[in-house]
Structures are given as structure tokens and as C-alpha cells.
Amino acid sequence: MNIAAALDPVAESMWCAAFSMLGRMGQARASHWKPTGGQQILVVAPHPDDEVVGCAGTLLLHVRSGDSVCIAYVTDGSRSRAGGLGPEEMRRQRKLEADAAAKSLQVDRFEWFGLTEGEWNFEELWPPLLGLLRQTSPQLIYAPSRVDFHPEHRKVAHGMSLLFSREGVKPAEAAVRVCQLQVPLTPLLANQVVDCSGVAGRFEATLKVYRSQSANLGRALRMRRYAARFYGFRKYAEEFWQMPVMEYCRLHDDPPDRWRAGRFRGIRYRSFSDPLSYVLGWIERRRLRMESAAEAAHQT
């Protein structure tokens, strides 16, 4: 074991202690959410593995409560070069992993759009996504957002907002729940937190299904451990930024090249620099929070 690997858990323990202290000192605005059952849930995953990185623990709780869950995998993830696999091999591998993950989560339905990563356009995304929205009539939609640096995550968020606006997709009492895809929302934006400690074993097993993306597993676990310490939960917690569909559209209606992506930083492979991902982009998160609050006040 090299020095970095040996010191990694030491650094994480230190950050966990810091999050615990900050949680006791601060006044978090996030509500502690639990599923009530009987809802239609749609997850829009830009890549195969984003559904587990973003909300696997919460999806397990949805299923346990009796909610109907559908996952839409948008791209084929073929641009990943993990393990030295070529595009065709990677496409096949990630499709197999997505199938296994959906089964591990025990969701009712999953759809593989399989758009070629980095080469797709909105005209390819909109028909299958619109059909799925009309078939499932979800009350809650899990989605990517502009609080991200990955071009495919941001492109899917923009494409969803255009579709919602263009087609007038306004499911009754629907809400969009923005997921963290390696970039922390932080308490500035997170307004929903879910205690996933009770499904920790199944959650960990589902993450391991994505063998080709194993480098992402530690990051996803660390973010959940930090959230658990901050909010006072036992093991894992997932954070979300929930908003009405039309608010999501307003935040994402401009093309992504006009967004301030460089202000955000994802969690790295090692834990040493994790706090930077929560600090960098603070001004932009604060701006987004103020805009959202002003819009909510205007609507009332």
C-alpha cells in the first residue's frame, strides 16, 4: 500500500469530524424526507451509473415504500476509457451494468435510450423522453443540473428544460429533484435530505455492479458519509435540491455554454482535497439560491 492510499482514510476521518462539527454549529435548511408510497418516480440518468451515484439509496427507499420507479438511461457511456475498453466494448459493458443495477434496485421499469455519448442531439432525446413522461406521469423526477462540470450532465439538464417548456410538460403536482453527481450541492442549495442508513448494504452492493466505473464508488460513498455527519444520521445520507418543474426550466433554459461551469469542482479520487469541492463555486451557488428564492417569492 502506498503512502497516499494509507493516508486517505485518515483524511476522510478528519473531514467527517469537520462536517459533524459544522452540522452542529449551522442551521441547515434541508427537510428530512421519507417516502410515503403510492407515487410515480422517474429518474433521468445522463450515463449508466448516474442513477446510483446520484440517488440509489433514496430509490431503494422509494421501492420499499411501494412507489413505482422508472429509470431512463440517456447515453451509452461509450466515451469512458476505464479499463482500456474501446467504445463498442464499453457500450456493451455499461448496458450490462445498467441492467444489473436496475435489477439490484428492484425498480419497476428501466429504459435504455443508448444515445451515443458526445454525439447525440436533442431531437434524439425528446421523443423517447416525452413518451416516457406521458406513460408514467411522474410526481417526482430525479435529474442532473447546472451545478456540475460534466458536459453530458449539463446537456441533458438543458434538453430536459427545453422539452418541458416546449411541450408544456407539467405533470400534476410534479417536482424535479436535482441530484449530486460528484459535485456537492452544499447546504446552500440542498433543501431535501434522505437518511439512507437503513439500506446501506443494498446500496453498497448496487454501486459495485458498475465495475467499469469503480473509481466513482469511493467518491459517492464519501459524499454520503459527509452528509450523514452533517445532518446527524448514522451512516449515509443523500442530498437534493427540489423545485417545481417550471423553476427547473428557468434555471436551465440558457445553453450550457453560458453557464458558469468552471466555478464547480467534483470530488476527486482521493479524499485529501474534498473540502475544496464544497468551497469552490460558493458564490455561484449563493447566486442560484437567491435567484430561486426571489422567483418563489414572486410566484406567491
PDB file of C-alpha atoms in Angstrom:
ATOM      1  CA  MET A   1       0.000   0.000   0.000  1.00  0.00           C
ATOM      2  CA  ASN A   2       1.447   3.398  -0.958  1.00  0.00           C
ATOM      3  CA  ILE A   3       1.502   6.428   1.309  1.00  0.00           C
ATOM      4  CA  ALA A   4      -1.449   8.160  -0.391  1.00  0.00           C
ATOM      5  CA  ALA A   5      -3.664   5.103  -0.003  1.00  0.00           C
ATOM      6  CA  ALA A   6      -2.650   4.716   3.642  1.00  0.00           C
ATOM      7  CA  LEU A   7      -3.381   8.366   4.477  1.00  0.00           C
ATOM      8  CA  ASP A   8      -6.652   8.530   2.526  1.00  0.00           C
ATOM      9  CA  PRO A   9      -8.903   7.167   5.345  1.00  0.00           C
ATOM     10  CA  VAL A  10      -7.146   9.452   7.831  1.00  0.00           C
ATOM     11  CA  ALA A  11      -8.034  12.498   5.748  1.00  0.00           C
ATOM     12  CA  GLU A  12     -11.623  11.306   5.325  1.00  0.00           C
ATOM     13  CA  SER A  13     -11.997  10.814   9.084  1.00  0.00           C
ATOM     14  CA  MET A  14     -10.785  14.353   9.625  1.00  0.00           C
ATOM     15  CA  TRP A  15     -13.273  15.764   7.104  1.00  0.00           C
ATOM     16  CA  CYS A  16     -16.088  13.698   8.654  1.00  0.00           C
ATOM     17  CA  ALA A  17     -15.313  15.238  12.032  1.00  0.00           C
ATOM     18  CA  ALA A  18     -15.349  18.699  10.464  1.00  0.00           C
ATOM     19  CA  PHE A  19     -18.742  18.076   8.811  1.00  0.00           C
ATOM     20  CA  SER A  20     -20.138  16.825  12.097  1.00  0.00           C
ATOM     21  CA  MET A  21     -18.981  19.977  13.863  1.00  0.00           C
ATOM     22  CA  LEU A  22     -20.337  22.233  11.109  1.00  0.00           C
ATOM     23  CA  GLY A  23     -23.689  20.449  11.272  1.00  0.00           C
ATOM     24  CA  ARG A  24     -23.965  21.109  15.000  1.00  0.00           C
ATOM     25  CA  MET A  25     -22.976  24.745  14.561  1.00  0.00           C
ATOM     26  CA  GLY A  26     -25.046  25.575  11.488  1.00  0.00           C
ATOM     27  CA  GLN A  27     -28.724  25.859  10.707  1.00  0.00           C
ATOM     28  CA  ALA A  28     -29.366  23.540   7.751  1.00  0.00           C
ATOM     29  CA  ARG A  29     -32.427  24.372   5.664  1.00  0.00           C
ATOM     30  CA  ALA A  30     -32.882  20.863   4.293  1.00  0.00           C
ATOM     31  CA  SER A  31     -36.017  18.967   5.290  1.00  0.00           C
ATOM     32  CA  HIS A  32     -35.626  15.348   6.381  1.00  0.00           C
ATOM     33  CA  TRP A  33     -37.656  13.464   3.771  1.00  0.00           C
ATOM     34  CA  LYS A  34     -39.185   9.990   3.840  1.00  0.00           C
ATOM     35  CA  PRO A  35     -41.250   8.366   1.058  1.00  0.00           C
ATOM     36  CA  THR A  36     -44.949   7.888   1.733  1.00  0.00           C
ATOM     37  CA  GLY A  37     -45.679   5.392  -1.065  1.00  0.00           C
ATOM     38  CA  GLY A  38     -48.073   5.447  -3.981  1.00  0.00           C
ATOM     39  CA  GLN A  39     -46.028   7.819  -6.173  1.00  0.00           C
ATOM     40  CA  GLN A  40     -44.730   7.570  -9.733  1.00  0.00           C
ATOM     41  CA  ILE A  41     -40.995   8.262  -9.848  1.00  0.00           C
ATOM     42  CA  LEU A  42     -38.839   8.941 -12.923  1.00  0.00           C
ATOM     43  CA  VAL A  43     -35.029   9.044 -12.863  1.00  0.00           C
ATOM     44  CA  VAL A  44     -33.216  10.622 -15.825  1.00  0.00           C
ATOM     45  CA  ALA A  45     -29.611   9.372 -15.760  1.00  0.00           C
ATOM     46  CA  PRO A  46     -27.231  11.001 -18.267  1.00  0.00           C
ATOM     47  CA  HIS A  47     -24.905   7.970 -18.016  1.00  0.00           C
ATOM     48  CA  PRO A  48     -25.319   4.421 -16.770  1.00  0.00           C
ATOM     49  CA  ASP A  49     -24.138   4.764 -13.138  1.00  0.00           C
ATOM     50  CA  ASP A  50     -25.502   8.309 -12.578  1.00  0.00           C
ATOM     51  CA  GLU A  51     -28.662   6.825 -11.084  1.00  0.00           C
ATOM     52  CA  VAL A  52     -26.643   5.109  -8.360  1.00  0.00           C
ATOM     53  CA  VAL A  53     -24.150   7.949  -7.903  1.00  0.00           C
ATOM     54  CA  GLY A  54     -26.998  10.431  -7.550  1.00  0.00           C
ATOM     55  CA  CYS A  55     -29.836   8.713  -5.711  1.00  0.00           C
ATOM     56  CA  ALA A  56     -29.505   4.929  -5.269  1.00  0.00           C
ATOM     57  CA  GLY A  57     -30.236   4.953  -1.533  1.00  0.00           C
ATOM     58  CA  THR A  58     -33.338   7.081  -1.996  1.00  0.00           C
ATOM     59  CA  LEU A  59     -34.546   4.871  -4.859  1.00  0.00           C
ATOM     60  CA  LEU A  60     -34.273   1.834  -2.609  1.00  0.00           C
ATOM     61  CA  LEU A  61     -36.459   3.629  -0.071  1.00  0.00           C
ATOM     62  CA  HIS A  62     -38.954   4.558  -2.808  1.00  0.00           C
ATOM     63  CA  VAL A  63     -39.230   0.912  -3.847  1.00  0.00           C
ATOM     64  CA  ARG A  64     -39.511  -0.261  -0.245  1.00  0.00           C
ATOM     65  CA  SER A  65     -42.388   2.180   0.348  1.00  0.00           C
ATOM     66  CA  GLY A  66     -44.335   0.955  -2.692  1.00  0.00           C
ATOM     67  CA  ASP A  67     -43.545   3.766  -5.129  1.00  0.00           C
ATOM     68  CA  SER A  68     -43.296   2.898  -8.815  1.00  0.00           C
ATOM     69  CA  VAL A  69     -39.811   3.755 -10.119  1.00  0.00           C
ATOM     70  CA  CYS A  70     -38.668   4.065 -13.737  1.00  0.00           C
ATOM     71  CA  ILE A  71     -35.077   4.830 -14.801  1.00  0.00           C
ATOM     72  CA  ALA A  72     -34.179   6.338 -18.195  1.00  0.00           C
ATOM     73  CA  TYR A  73     -30.542   5.855 -19.237  1.00  0.00           C
ATOM     74  CA  VAL A  74     -29.854   8.617 -21.756  1.00  0.00           C
ATOM     75  CA  THR A  75     -26.374   7.961 -23.181  1.00  0.00           C
ATOM     76  CA  ASP A  76     -24.422   4.767 -23.684  1.00  0.00           C
ATOM     77  CA  GLY A  77     -21.372   5.923 -21.685  1.00  0.00           C
ATOM     78  CA  SER A  78     -19.106   4.807 -24.507  1.00  0.00           C
ATOM     79  CA  ARG A  79     -16.581   7.642 -24.080  1.00  0.00           C
ATOM     80  CA  SER A  80     -15.333   6.254 -20.783  1.00  0.00           C
ATOM     81  CA  ARG A  81     -11.856   4.803 -21.172  1.00  0.00           C
ATOM     82  CA  ALA A  82     -11.835   2.895 -17.887  1.00  0.00           C
ATOM     83  CA  GLY A  83     -10.001  -0.411 -18.084  1.00  0.00           C
ATOM     84  CA  GLY A  84      -8.724   0.387 -21.567  1.00  0.00           C
ATOM     85  CA  LEU A  85     -12.003  -0.675 -23.204  1.00  0.00           C
ATOM     86  CA  GLY A  86     -12.859   0.669 -26.653  1.00  0.00           C
ATOM     87  CA  PRO A  87     -16.192   2.417 -27.384  1.00  0.00           C
ATOM     88  CA  GLU A  88     -18.047  -0.705 -28.521  1.00  0.00           C
ATOM     89  CA  GLU A  89     -16.810  -2.822 -25.625  1.00  0.00           C
ATOM     90  CA  MET A  90     -17.586  -0.036 -23.168  1.00  0.00           C
ATOM     91  CA  ARG A  91     -21.087   0.395 -24.597  1.00  0.00           C
ATOM     92  CA  ARG A  92     -21.822  -3.301 -24.124  1.00  0.00           C
ATOM     93  CA  GLN A  93     -20.311  -3.361 -20.641  1.00  0.00           C
ATOM     94  CA  ARG A  94     -22.248  -0.357 -19.386  1.00  0.00           C
ATOM     95  CA  LYS A  95     -25.514  -1.690 -20.806  1.00  0.00           C
ATOM     96  CA  LEU A  96     -24.971  -4.937 -18.892  1.00  0.00           C
ATOM     97  CA  GLU A  97     -24.134  -2.989 -15.740  1.00  0.00           C
ATOM     98  CA  ALA A  98     -27.221  -0.790 -16.098  1.00  0.00           C
ATOM     99  CA  ASP A  99     -29.411  -3.890 -16.407  1.00  0.00           C
ATOM    100  CA  ALA A 100     -27.833  -5.363 -13.280  1.00  0.00           C
ATOM    101  CA  ALA A 101     -28.145  -2.097 -11.342  1.00  0.00           C
ATOM    102  CA  ALA A 102     -31.830  -1.694 -12.191  1.00  0.00           C
ATOM    103  CA  LYS A 103     -32.461  -5.248 -11.028  1.00  0.00           C
ATOM    104  CA  SER A 104     -30.499  -4.653  -7.832  1.00  0.00           C
ATOM    105  CA  LEU A 105     -32.588  -1.552  -7.159  1.00  0.00           C
ATOM    106  CA  GLN A 106     -35.728  -3.618  -7.930  1.00  0.00           C
ATOM    107  CA  VAL A 107     -37.282  -0.807  -9.959  1.00  0.00           C
ATOM    108  CA  ASP A 108     -40.446  -1.430 -11.928  1.00  0.00           C
ATOM    109  CA  ARG A 109     -39.072  -0.311 -15.263  1.00  0.00           C
ATOM    110  CA  PHE A 110     -35.919   0.938 -16.968  1.00  0.00           C
ATOM    111  CA  GLU A 111     -35.430   2.284 -20.480  1.00  0.00           C
ATOM    112  CA  TRP A 112     -32.135   2.309 -22.377  1.00  0.00           C
ATOM    113  CA  PHE A 113     -32.128   5.257 -24.789  1.00  0.00           C
ATOM    114  CA  GLY A 114     -28.482   4.447 -25.604  1.00  0.00           C
ATOM    115  CA  LEU A 115     -27.646   7.729 -27.341  1.00  0.00           C
ATOM    116  CA  THR A 116     -24.012   7.842 -28.439  1.00  0.00           C
ATOM    117  CA  GLU A 117     -22.164   9.803 -25.785  1.00  0.00           C
ATOM    118  CA  GLY A 118     -20.832  13.108 -27.077  1.00  0.00           C
ATOM    119  CA  GLU A 119     -22.614  12.831 -30.440  1.00  0.00           C
ATOM    120  CA  TRP A 120     -26.350  12.986 -29.700  1.00  0.00           C
ATOM    121  CA  ASN A 121     -28.737  15.867 -30.284  1.00  0.00           C
ATOM    122  CA  PHE A 122     -31.955  16.968 -28.605  1.00  0.00           C
ATOM    123  CA  GLU A 123     -34.104  15.614 -31.445  1.00  0.00           C
ATOM    124  CA  GLU A 124     -32.899  12.135 -30.445  1.00  0.00           C
ATOM    125  CA  LEU A 125     -33.596  12.689 -26.751  1.00  0.00           C
ATOM    126  CA  TRP A 126     -37.013  14.319 -26.844  1.00  0.00           C
ATOM    127  CA  PRO A 127     -39.232  11.603 -28.447  1.00  0.00           C
ATOM    128  CA  PRO A 128     -38.336   8.751 -26.060  1.00  0.00           C
ATOM    129  CA  LEU A 129     -38.267  11.035 -23.012  1.00  0.00           C
ATOM    130  CA  LEU A 130     -41.588  12.648 -23.876  1.00  0.00           C
ATOM    131  CA  GLY A 131     -43.135   9.220 -24.432  1.00  0.00           C
ATOM    132  CA  LEU A 132     -41.869   8.080 -21.053  1.00  0.00           C
ATOM    133  CA  LEU A 133     -43.212  11.186 -19.318  1.00  0.00           C
ATOM    134  CA  ARG A 134     -46.637  10.640 -20.830  1.00  0.00           C
ATOM    135  CA  GLN A 135     -46.671   6.944 -19.962  1.00  0.00           C
ATOM    136  CA  THR A 136     -45.503   7.294 -16.365  1.00  0.00           C
ATOM    137  CA  SER A 137     -46.958  10.721 -15.365  1.00  0.00           C
ATOM    138  CA  PRO A 138     -44.342  11.091 -12.616  1.00  0.00           C
ATOM    139  CA  GLN A 139     -44.927  13.136  -9.496  1.00  0.00           C
ATOM    140  CA  LEU A 140     -41.177  13.289  -8.837  1.00  0.00           C
ATOM    141  CA  ILE A 141     -38.368  13.488 -11.408  1.00  0.00           C
ATOM    142  CA  TYR A 142     -34.720  12.947 -10.445  1.00  0.00           C
ATOM    143  CA  ALA A 143     -32.453  14.900 -12.785  1.00  0.00           C
ATOM    144  CA  PRO A 144     -28.991  16.404 -13.387  1.00  0.00           C
ATOM    145  CA  SER A 145     -28.422  20.139 -13.171  1.00  0.00           C
ATOM    146  CA  ARG A 146     -26.182  23.091 -13.953  1.00  0.00           C
ATOM    147  CA  VAL A 147     -24.357  22.556 -10.644  1.00  0.00           C
ATOM    148  CA  ASP A 148     -21.920  20.324 -12.494  1.00  0.00           C
ATOM    149  CA  PHE A 149     -18.871  20.353 -14.755  1.00  0.00           C
ATOM    150  CA  HIS A 150     -19.592  17.323 -16.976  1.00  0.00           C
ATOM    151  CA  PRO A 151     -20.810  18.429 -20.444  1.00  0.00           C
ATOM    152  CA  GLU A 152     -23.191  15.465 -20.833  1.00  0.00           C
ATOM    153  CA  HIS A 153     -24.855  16.072 -17.451  1.00  0.00           C
ATOM    154  CA  ARG A 154     -25.346  19.739 -18.315  1.00  0.00           C
ATOM    155  CA  LYS A 155     -26.586  18.962 -21.827  1.00  0.00           C
ATOM    156  CA  VAL A 156     -29.224  16.539 -20.502  1.00  0.00           C
ATOM    157  CA  ALA A 157     -30.400  19.145 -17.968  1.00  0.00           C
ATOM    158  CA  HIS A 158     -30.758  21.753 -20.708  1.00  0.00           C
ATOM    159  CA  GLY A 159     -32.503  19.289 -23.031  1.00  0.00           C
ATOM    160  CA  MET A 160     -35.000  18.381 -20.316  1.00  0.00           C
ATOM    161  CA  SER A 161     -35.800  22.041 -19.635  1.00  0.00           C
ATOM    162  CA  LEU A 162     -36.377  22.707 -23.344  1.00  0.00           C
ATOM    163  CA  LEU A 163     -38.678  19.702 -23.609  1.00  0.00           C
ATOM    164  CA  PHE A 164     -40.694  20.699 -20.537  1.00  0.00           C
ATOM    165  CA  SER A 165     -41.096  24.246 -21.862  1.00  0.00           C
ATOM    166  CA  ARG A 166     -41.773  23.301 -25.490  1.00  0.00           C
ATOM    167  CA  GLU A 167     -44.280  20.557 -24.833  1.00  0.00           C
ATOM    168  CA  GLY A 168     -45.863  22.132 -21.772  1.00  0.00           C
ATOM    169  CA  VAL A 169     -44.948  19.076 -19.700  1.00  0.00           C
ATOM    170  CA  LYS A 170     -46.424  19.977 -16.349  1.00  0.00           C
ATOM    171  CA  PRO A 171     -47.427  16.786 -14.521  1.00  0.00           C
ATOM    172  CA  ALA A 172     -49.911  17.487 -11.748  1.00  0.00           C
ATOM    173  CA  GLU A 173     -48.075  18.374  -8.555  1.00  0.00           C
ATOM    174  CA  ALA A 174     -44.775  17.271 -10.133  1.00  0.00           C
ATOM    175  CA  ALA A 175     -41.399  18.346  -8.820  1.00  0.00           C
ATOM    176  CA  VAL A 176     -37.848  17.972 -10.057  1.00  0.00           C
ATOM    177  CA  ARG A 177     -35.291  16.726  -7.567  1.00  0.00           C
ATOM    178  CA  VAL A 178     -31.748  17.680  -8.591  1.00  0.00           C
ATOM    179  CA  CYS A 179     -29.136  15.027  -7.755  1.00  0.00           C
ATOM    180  CA  GLN A 180     -25.495  15.436  -6.792  1.00  0.00           C
ATOM    181  CA  LEU A 181     -23.336  13.858  -9.490  1.00  0.00           C
ATOM    182  CA  GLN A 182     -19.926  14.216  -7.802  1.00  0.00           C
ATOM    183  CA  VAL A 183     -20.379  17.992  -7.393  1.00  0.00           C
ATOM    184  CA  PRO A 184     -21.820  18.838  -3.950  1.00  0.00           C
ATOM    185  CA  LEU A 185     -24.951  20.963  -3.777  1.00  0.00           C
ATOM    186  CA  THR A 186     -23.869  22.005  -0.259  1.00  0.00           C
ATOM    187  CA  PRO A 187     -26.339  23.332   2.335  1.00  0.00           C
ATOM    188  CA  LEU A 188     -26.687  26.488   0.231  1.00  0.00           C
ATOM    189  CA  LEU A 189     -28.835  24.620  -2.305  1.00  0.00           C
ATOM    190  CA  ALA A 190     -29.833  21.291  -0.734  1.00  0.00           C
ATOM    191  CA  ASN A 191     -33.384  21.523   0.623  1.00  0.00           C
ATOM    192  CA  GLN A 192     -34.138  17.796   0.951  1.00  0.00           C
ATOM    193  CA  VAL A 193     -32.027  15.215   2.774  1.00  0.00           C
ATOM    194  CA  VAL A 194     -32.719  11.478   2.983  1.00  0.00           C
ATOM    195  CA  ASP A 195     -31.339   9.123   5.626  1.00  0.00           C
ATOM    196  CA  CYS A 196     -30.207   6.041   3.678  1.00  0.00           C
ATOM    197  CA  SER A 197     -28.521   4.265   6.587  1.00  0.00           C
ATOM    198  CA  GLY A 198     -31.235   1.604   6.690  1.00  0.00           C
ATOM    199  CA  VAL A 199     -30.472   0.444   3.134  1.00  0.00           C
ATOM    200  CA  ALA A 200     -26.683   0.770   3.360  1.00  0.00           C
ATOM    201  CA  GLY A 201     -25.931  -2.851   2.463  1.00  0.00           C
ATOM    202  CA  ARG A 202     -28.061  -2.956  -0.675  1.00  0.00           C
ATOM    203  CA  PHE A 203     -26.824   0.495  -1.688  1.00  0.00           C
ATOM    204  CA  GLU A 204     -23.187  -0.587  -1.460  1.00  0.00           C
ATOM    205  CA  ALA A 205     -23.937  -3.778  -3.402  1.00  0.00           C
ATOM    206  CA  THR A 206     -25.641  -1.787  -6.167  1.00  0.00           C
ATOM    207  CA  LEU A 207     -22.696   0.581  -6.506  1.00  0.00           C
ATOM    208  CA  LYS A 208     -20.375  -2.393  -7.001  1.00  0.00           C
ATOM    209  CA  VAL A 209     -22.401  -3.528 -10.009  1.00  0.00           C
ATOM    210  CA  TYR A 210     -20.681  -0.785 -12.023  1.00  0.00           C
ATOM    211  CA  ARG A 211     -17.310  -2.484 -12.162  1.00  0.00           C
ATOM    212  CA  SER A 212     -16.174  -0.432 -15.159  1.00  0.00           C
ATOM    213  CA  GLN A 213     -16.740   2.761 -13.138  1.00  0.00           C
ATOM    214  CA  SER A 214     -15.228   1.605  -9.879  1.00  0.00           C
ATOM    215  CA  ALA A 215     -13.241   4.829  -9.492  1.00  0.00           C
ATOM    216  CA  ASN A 216     -16.536   6.631  -8.827  1.00  0.00           C
ATOM    217  CA  LEU A 217     -17.603   4.376  -5.958  1.00  0.00           C
ATOM    218  CA  GLY A 218     -15.405   5.830  -3.232  1.00  0.00           C
ATOM    219  CA  ARG A 219     -16.432   9.377  -4.122  1.00  0.00           C
ATOM    220  CA  ALA A 220     -20.126   8.554  -3.927  1.00  0.00           C
ATOM    221  CA  LEU A 221     -19.702   6.869  -0.562  1.00  0.00           C
ATOM    222  CA  ARG A 222     -17.658   9.709   0.904  1.00  0.00           C
ATOM    223  CA  MET A 223     -20.225  12.337  -0.087  1.00  0.00           C
ATOM    224  CA  ARG A 224     -22.942  10.326   1.635  1.00  0.00           C
ATOM    225  CA  ARG A 225     -20.841   9.875   4.751  1.00  0.00           C
ATOM    226  CA  TYR A 226     -20.126  13.606   4.930  1.00  0.00           C
ATOM    227  CA  ALA A 227     -23.842  14.364   4.564  1.00  0.00           C
ATOM    228  CA  ALA A 228     -24.703  11.851   7.284  1.00  0.00           C
ATOM    229  CA  ARG A 229     -22.271  13.505   9.677  1.00  0.00           C
ATOM    230  CA  PHE A 230     -23.566  16.978   8.866  1.00  0.00           C
ATOM    231  CA  TYR A 231     -27.233  16.091   9.390  1.00  0.00           C
ATOM    232  CA  GLY A 232     -26.673  13.716  12.298  1.00  0.00           C
ATOM    233  CA  PHE A 233     -27.561  10.401  10.613  1.00  0.00           C
ATOM    234  CA  ARG A 234     -25.921   7.088  11.328  1.00  0.00           C
ATOM    235  CA  LYS A 235     -24.146   6.108   8.087  1.00  0.00           C
ATOM    236  CA  TYR A 236     -25.313   7.501   4.736  1.00  0.00           C
ATOM    237  CA  ALA A 237     -27.431  10.450   3.604  1.00  0.00           C
ATOM    238  CA  GLU A 238     -28.356  11.795   0.170  1.00  0.00           C
ATOM    239  CA  GLU A 239     -28.985  15.483  -0.534  1.00  0.00           C
ATOM    240  CA  PHE A 240     -31.228  17.013  -3.204  1.00  0.00           C
ATOM    241  CA  TRP A 241     -32.381  20.373  -4.475  1.00  0.00           C
ATOM    242  CA  GLN A 242     -36.115  20.036  -5.099  1.00  0.00           C
ATOM    243  CA  MET A 243     -38.107  22.558  -7.132  1.00  0.00           C
ATOM    244  CA  PRO A 244     -41.206  22.843  -9.350  1.00  0.00           C
ATOM    245  CA  VAL A 245     -40.815  21.794 -12.990  1.00  0.00           C
ATOM    246  CA  MET A 246     -41.051  25.382 -14.244  1.00  0.00           C
ATOM    247  CA  GLU A 247     -38.344  26.543 -11.845  1.00  0.00           C
ATOM    248  CA  TYR A 248     -36.076  23.830 -13.220  1.00  0.00           C
ATOM    249  CA  CYS A 249     -36.825  25.119 -16.725  1.00  0.00           C
ATOM    250  CA  ARG A 250     -35.979  28.692 -15.748  1.00  0.00           C
ATOM    251  CA  LEU A 251     -32.632  27.633 -14.276  1.00  0.00           C
ATOM    252  CA  HIS A 252     -31.636  25.612 -17.333  1.00  0.00           C
ATOM    253  CA  ASP A 253     -33.198  27.398 -20.306  1.00  0.00           C
ATOM    254  CA  ASP A 254     -29.956  29.112 -21.422  1.00  0.00           C
ATOM    255  CA  PRO A 255     -27.480  26.981 -23.399  1.00  0.00           C
ATOM    256  CA  PRO A 256     -24.868  25.374 -21.138  1.00  0.00           C
ATOM    257  CA  ASP A 257     -22.024  27.360 -22.699  1.00  0.00           C
ATOM    258  CA  ARG A 258     -23.476  30.381 -20.913  1.00  0.00           C
ATOM    259  CA  TRP A 259     -23.370  28.685 -17.515  1.00  0.00           C
ATOM    260  CA  ARG A 260     -20.536  29.202 -15.086  1.00  0.00           C
ATOM    261  CA  ALA A 261     -19.240  25.631 -15.106  1.00  0.00           C
ATOM    262  CA  GLY A 262     -15.669  26.459 -14.196  1.00  0.00           C
ATOM    263  CA  ARG A 263     -16.807  27.527 -10.748  1.00  0.00           C
ATOM    264  CA  PHE A 264     -17.622  23.956  -9.691  1.00  0.00           C
ATOM    265  CA  ARG A 265     -15.276  21.141  -8.744  1.00  0.00           C
ATOM    266  CA  GLY A 266     -16.095  17.463  -8.422  1.00  0.00           C
ATOM    267  CA  ILE A 267     -14.964  15.141  -5.656  1.00  0.00           C
ATOM    268  CA  ARG A 268     -11.601  13.604  -6.585  1.00  0.00           C
ATOM    269  CA  TYR A 269     -10.428  10.001  -6.343  1.00  0.00           C
ATOM    270  CA  ARG A 270      -8.564  10.653  -3.076  1.00  0.00           C
ATOM    271  CA  SER A 271     -10.137  12.430  -0.129  1.00  0.00           C
ATOM    272  CA  PHE A 272      -7.318  14.892   0.638  1.00  0.00           C
ATOM    273  CA  SER A 273      -8.876  17.836  -1.229  1.00  0.00           C
ATOM    274  CA  ASP A 274     -12.566  17.049  -0.657  1.00  0.00           C
ATOM    275  CA  PRO A 275     -13.414  20.336   1.146  1.00  0.00           C
ATOM    276  CA  LEU A 276     -12.404  22.277  -1.980  1.00  0.00           C
ATOM    277  CA  SER A 277     -15.365  20.759  -3.844  1.00  0.00           C
ATOM    278  CA  TYR A 278     -17.697  22.266  -1.238  1.00  0.00           C
ATOM    279  CA  VAL A 279     -15.985  25.663  -1.139  1.00  0.00           C
ATOM    280  CA  LEU A 280     -15.224  26.343  -4.803  1.00  0.00           C
ATOM    281  CA  GLY A 281     -18.339  27.646  -6.530  1.00  0.00           C
ATOM    282  CA  TRP A 282     -19.791  29.074  -3.305  1.00  0.00           C
ATOM    283  CA  ILE A 283     -20.555  32.431  -4.953  1.00  0.00           C
ATOM    284  CA  GLU A 284     -22.387  30.784  -7.853  1.00  0.00           C
ATOM    285  CA  ARG A 285     -24.378  28.517  -5.533  1.00  0.00           C
ATOM    286  CA  ARG A 286     -25.335  31.527  -3.434  1.00  0.00           C
ATOM    287  CA  ARG A 287     -26.432  33.389  -6.573  1.00  0.00           C
ATOM    288  CA  LEU A 288     -28.559  30.451  -7.708  1.00  0.00           C
ATOM    289  CA  ARG A 289     -30.118  30.173  -4.261  1.00  0.00           C
ATOM    290  CA  MET A 290     -31.005  33.880  -4.195  1.00  0.00           C
ATOM    291  CA  GLU A 291     -32.480  33.724  -7.703  1.00  0.00           C
ATOM    292  CA  SER A 292     -34.546  30.698  -6.777  1.00  0.00           C
ATOM    293  CA  ALA A 293     -35.800  32.329  -3.581  1.00  0.00           C
ATOM    294  CA  ALA A 294     -36.705  35.508  -5.449  1.00  0.00           C
ATOM    295  CA  GLU A 295     -38.626  33.524  -8.060  1.00  0.00           C
ATOM    296  CA  ALA A 296     -40.506  31.606  -5.367  1.00  0.00           C
ATOM    297  CA  ALA A 297     -41.426  34.879  -3.636  1.00  0.00           C
ATOM    298  CA  HIS A 298     -42.619  36.312  -6.953  1.00  0.00           C
ATOM    299  CA  GLN A 299     -44.842  33.289  -7.608  1.00  0.00           C
ATOM    300  CA  THR A 300     -46.533  33.704  -4.217  1.00  0.00           C
TER     301      THR A 300
END
